[in-house]
Structure formats: C-alpha cells, structure tokens
C-alpha cells in the first residue's frame, strides 16, 4: 500500500494528566502515516485524486490546539478518526509526542503510536 506521511507537525495544546499541563499548555509533535492507493494521483498528477495533506495538516493542528484530552492516547485516537474521514485513506498511524513531559528524568519525549483502519 502507498503512504502519505506528515512528519513533525508542532502544535501548542492543553493536554495532560496534571492540571498545570492543561492550564499552561505545551508543544506536541504529531506524525501521521496515511495508507492509501496513490495510483490515480500518480497517473493524473491531480490534487483531486489524492489526500490534500495541506488541508489535513491544518485540520489536525486545529484539533490539537482546540481540544483537551487528559491522555495523549485519546488525542491520538481522535486524530486517527479525523484522518480516516479522508477519502481513500484505508489506515492511519498516528504518533503524538510530548517533549515536555512532567517526568523528573532525562528524556527527549514520551510518545503514543496508534494504528487504526477504516471500517
């Protein structure tokens, strides 16, 4: 299966278990891998035959900024549902990383990766 990948989308949001995370907010890094058949788009070279990843990235950014989840698992699942509404997308993998995690250890980020398929 062909893929479209959106990598490293940085969005400020208010998600987290702790009240201070939800109040002050923080940056989140979002990656999406969309599985879809790109044969028609490769042949026609027409945007109408593929996923408009500009529009999808903007919609994902709006959802990260405009919703609130306690767990990044819930946010990731929500974003997967958004991506699966795109015509032709048969499966999606979503990675939500939280670089400023409230763990008193030296680490780069904590991330959740989920994969969902179209019904």
XYZ file of N, CA and C in Angstrom:
357
model
N 0.844 -1.186 0.000
C 0.000 0.000 0.000
C 0.884 1.243 0.000
N 0.448 2.246 -0.703
C 1.158 3.524 -0.748
C 0.906 4.290 0.549
N 1.774 5.287 0.786
C 1.630 6.071 2.019
C 1.862 7.545 1.742
N 1.187 8.363 2.521
C 1.473 9.788 2.625
C 1.876 10.013 4.073
N 2.995 10.688 4.289
C 3.478 10.924 5.644
C 3.538 12.413 5.951
N 2.998 12.770 7.084
C 3.098 14.130 7.621
C 3.935 13.984 8.887
N 5.112 14.587 8.898
C 6.052 14.362 9.999
C 6.411 15.645 10.723
N 6.455 15.553 12.048
C 6.976 16.645 12.857
C 6.099 17.876 12.943
N 4.788 17.703 12.818
C 3.874 18.841 12.961
C 3.911 19.290 14.417
N 4.319 20.524 14.653
C 4.463 21.080 16.002
C 3.249 21.957 16.309
N 2.531 21.600 17.385
C 1.319 22.335 17.734
C 1.266 22.525 19.248
N 0.906 23.722 19.664
C 0.723 24.015 21.081
C -0.673 23.576 21.495
N -0.749 22.790 22.576
C -2.037 22.312 23.047
C -2.099 22.233 24.553
N -3.272 21.893 25.075
C -3.518 21.842 26.517
C -3.986 20.445 26.924
N -3.141 19.462 26.755
C -3.468 18.075 27.059
C -2.548 17.592 28.171
N -3.084 16.782 29.074
C -2.240 16.221 30.118
C -3.022 15.780 31.329
N -2.381 14.980 32.140
C -2.984 14.451 33.356
C -3.001 15.511 34.462
N -1.927 16.294 34.529
C -1.785 17.252 35.614
C -2.449 18.585 35.271
N -3.109 19.201 36.247
C -3.794 20.477 36.000
C -2.875 21.547 35.412
N -1.628 21.605 35.865
C -0.714 22.622 35.328
C -0.411 22.395 33.844
N -0.423 21.142 33.397
C -0.224 20.861 31.968
C -1.398 21.401 31.155
N -2.584 21.182 31.672
C -3.786 21.637 30.959
C -3.932 23.149 31.010
N -3.413 23.775 32.076
C -3.526 25.233 32.199
C -2.478 25.963 31.358
N -1.232 25.607 31.496
C -0.163 26.344 30.803
C 0.024 25.872 29.367
N -0.322 24.617 29.089
C -0.149 24.070 27.750
C 1.299 23.754 27.438
N 1.512 23.144 26.293
C 2.856 22.771 25.855
C 2.823 22.368 24.378
N 3.998 22.206 23.809
C 4.103 21.787 22.420
C 3.921 20.271 22.308
N 3.312 19.863 21.224
C 3.159 18.461 20.884
C 3.697 18.260 19.472
N 4.317 17.117 19.235
C 4.816 16.773 17.899
C 3.936 15.648 17.358
N 3.382 15.861 16.178
C 2.437 14.922 15.587
C 3.005 14.378 14.272
N 2.932 13.062 14.127
C 3.281 12.393 12.874
C 2.079 11.561 12.445
N 1.776 11.588 11.155
C 0.716 10.749 10.604
C 1.250 10.003 9.392
N 0.888 8.740 9.294
C 1.183 7.939 8.113
C -0.155 7.441 7.584
N -0.525 7.919 6.413
C -1.807 7.562 5.796
C -1.571 6.484 4.758
N -2.287 5.385 4.871
C -2.212 4.344 3.853
C -3.345 4.563 2.859
N -2.983 4.642 1.585
C -3.969 4.875 0.536
C -3.364 4.485 -0.806
N -4.225 4.243 -1.761
C -3.771 3.905 -3.112
C -3.524 5.202 -3.871
N -2.271 5.452 -4.224
C -1.902 6.690 -4.912
C -1.733 6.512 -6.417
N -2.204 5.398 -6.936
C -2.057 5.108 -8.368
C -2.711 6.184 -9.231
N -3.949 6.543 -8.923
C -4.667 7.536 -9.734
C -3.966 8.887 -9.672
N -3.531 9.295 -8.486
C -2.859 10.590 -8.341
C -1.528 10.601 -9.082
N -0.799 9.506 -9.024
C 0.482 9.443 -9.723
C 0.284 9.534 -11.235
N -0.811 8.967 -11.715
C -1.101 8.984 -13.150
C -1.646 10.337 -13.611
N -2.588 10.892 -12.846
C -3.262 12.123 -13.267
C -2.508 13.387 -12.878
N -1.690 13.303 -11.831
C -0.989 14.463 -11.271
C -1.973 15.536 -10.811
N -3.156 15.081 -10.334
C -4.215 15.993 -9.915
C -4.479 15.865 -8.422
N -4.577 17.003 -7.745
C -4.852 17.026 -6.314
C -6.163 16.321 -5.980
N -7.125 16.392 -6.857
C -8.428 15.762 -6.619
C -8.323 14.244 -6.479
N -7.222 13.653 -6.920
C -7.051 12.199 -6.871
C -6.218 11.724 -5.692
N -5.963 12.606 -4.742
C -5.163 12.228 -3.586
C -5.698 12.930 -2.338
N -5.038 12.697 -1.232
C -5.383 13.378 0.016
C -4.724 14.755 0.007
N -5.493 15.766 0.291
C -4.950 17.122 0.395
C -4.259 17.227 1.761
N -2.965 16.929 1.780
C -2.264 16.879 3.064
C -2.088 18.247 3.691
N -2.154 19.305 2.909
C -2.140 20.655 3.481
C -3.391 20.869 4.329
N -4.538 20.546 3.761
C -5.801 20.710 4.485
C -5.860 19.791 5.697
N -5.381 18.563 5.553
C -5.402 17.629 6.674
C -4.473 18.098 7.792
N -3.276 18.556 7.453
C -2.339 19.046 8.477
C -2.941 20.228 9.233
N -3.610 21.114 8.510
C -4.253 22.260 9.166
C -5.388 21.800 10.093
N -6.169 20.820 9.649
C -7.260 20.299 10.475
C -6.722 19.613 11.732
N -5.647 18.856 11.580
C -5.015 18.200 12.728
C -4.501 19.253 13.707
N -3.838 20.276 13.197
C -3.316 21.346 14.061
C -4.446 22.028 14.827
N -5.561 22.282 14.158
C -6.715 22.899 14.820
C -7.256 22.015 15.933
N -7.285 20.705 15.699
C -7.796 19.782 16.710
C -6.858 19.686 17.911
N -5.561 19.652 17.667
C -4.603 19.603 18.776
C -4.710 20.871 19.610
N -4.827 22.005 18.952
C -4.908 23.282 19.657
C -6.279 23.512 20.294
N -7.333 22.981 19.714
C -8.675 23.335 20.145
C -9.404 22.318 20.998
N -8.805 21.148 21.220
C -9.436 20.140 22.071
C -8.613 19.963 23.332
N -9.159 19.227 24.275
C -8.421 18.930 25.520
C -8.634 17.470 25.872
N -7.531 16.762 26.018
C -7.556 15.369 26.437
C -6.653 15.201 27.643
N -7.051 14.334 28.547
C -6.207 14.015 29.687
C -5.019 13.177 29.224
N -5.282 12.216 28.358
C -4.240 11.307 27.870
C -3.944 11.560 26.396
N -2.671 11.449 26.035
C -2.326 11.589 24.620
C -2.845 10.396 23.815
N -3.183 9.310 24.474
C -3.820 8.186 23.804
C -5.161 8.615 23.209
N -5.927 9.386 23.977
C -7.214 9.884 23.490
C -7.045 10.862 22.346
N -6.046 11.732 22.455
C -5.762 12.684 21.381
C -5.365 11.940 20.109
N -4.502 10.953 20.233
C -4.056 10.190 19.063
C -5.220 9.486 18.382
N -6.100 8.893 19.168
C -7.258 8.206 18.603
C -8.192 9.191 17.904
N -8.373 10.349 18.501
C -9.205 11.398 17.903
C -8.635 11.833 16.546
N -7.330 12.029 16.485
C -6.685 12.445 15.241
C -6.754 11.345 14.188
N -6.670 10.097 14.618
C -6.795 8.979 13.679
C -8.175 8.984 13.037
N -9.203 9.233 13.834
C -10.557 9.303 13.291
C -10.712 10.416 12.275
N -10.072 11.534 12.548
C -10.093 12.662 11.615
C -9.454 12.259 10.279
N -8.311 11.610 10.340
C -7.598 11.203 9.122
C -8.377 10.151 8.341
N -9.041 9.254 9.050
C -9.786 8.190 8.363
C -11.027 8.705 7.646
N -11.438 9.927 7.919
C -12.558 10.526 7.184
C -12.148 10.996 5.791
N -10.858 11.045 5.544
C -10.370 11.447 4.224
C -10.653 10.345 3.209
N -11.177 10.717 2.057
C -11.493 9.745 1.009
C -10.235 8.988 0.589
N -10.363 7.687 0.516
C -9.271 6.845 0.038
C -8.302 6.369 1.110
N -8.371 6.928 2.318
C -7.464 6.501 3.385
C -8.018 5.206 3.983
N -7.223 4.136 3.904
C -7.662 2.834 4.401
C -7.138 2.536 5.796
N -6.044 3.184 6.172
C -5.479 3.005 7.510
C -4.615 4.214 7.827
N -4.415 4.441 9.118
C -3.579 5.564 9.542
C -2.799 5.153 10.785
N -1.576 5.619 10.852
C -0.778 5.501 12.060
C -0.526 6.917 12.553
N -0.799 7.158 13.823
C -0.639 8.484 14.418
C 0.343 8.364 15.580
N 1.309 9.258 15.597
C 2.246 9.357 16.708
C 2.085 10.737 17.325
N 1.799 10.760 18.630
C 1.707 12.002 19.375
C 2.828 11.978 20.398
N 3.751 12.923 20.276
C 4.876 13.012 21.204
C 4.726 14.237 22.080
N 5.114 14.062 23.320
C 5.026 15.117 24.325
C 6.455 15.382 24.809
N 7.138 16.356 24.202
C 8.535 16.618 24.557
C 8.737 17.163 25.969
N 7.771 17.869 26.503
C 7.921 18.497 27.818
C 7.175 17.706 28.887
N 7.332 16.401 28.860
C 6.616 15.533 29.796
C 7.050 15.813 31.240
N 6.090 15.694 32.148
C 6.332 16.001 33.566
C 6.896 14.782 34.298
N 8.042 14.315 33.844
C 8.747 13.206 34.488
C 10.130 13.724 34.856
N 10.524 13.612 36.118
C 11.814 14.183 36.546
C 13.012 13.308 36.156
N 13.102 12.967 34.888
C 14.210 12.179 34.350
C 14.683 12.809 33.056
N 15.881 12.482 32.649
C 16.446 12.972 31.391
C 15.878 12.132 30.244
N 15.008 12.736 29.433
C 14.472 12.054 28.259
C 14.038 13.069 27.224
N 13.951 12.629 25.979
C 13.582 13.536 24.888
C 12.083 13.790 24.817
N 11.313 12.723 24.969
C 9.859 12.841 24.845
C 9.223 11.517 25.252
N 7.941 11.589 25.492
C 7.115 10.395 25.625
C 6.127 10.457 24.470
N 5.904 9.322 23.821
C 5.018 9.316 22.660
C 4.090 8.110 22.700
N 2.955 8.279 22.055
C 1.995 7.209 21.851
C 1.861 7.029 20.345
N 1.868 5.789 19.899
C 1.664 5.480 18.490
C 0.484 4.525 18.388
N -0.507 4.919 17.598
C -1.661 4.054 17.384
C -1.863 3.857 15.883
N -2.491 2.744 15.540
C -2.839 2.463 14.148
C -4.313 2.092 14.110
N -5.024 2.713 13.201
C -6.450 2.438 13.029
C -6.722 2.185 11.541
N -7.716 1.361 11.271
C -8.099 1.071 9.895
C -9.532 1.542 9.653
N -9.821 1.815 8.400
C -11.168 2.251 8.027
C -12.119 1.066 8.171
N -13.359 1.348 8.564
C -14.337 0.245 8.727
C -14.686 -0.413 7.402
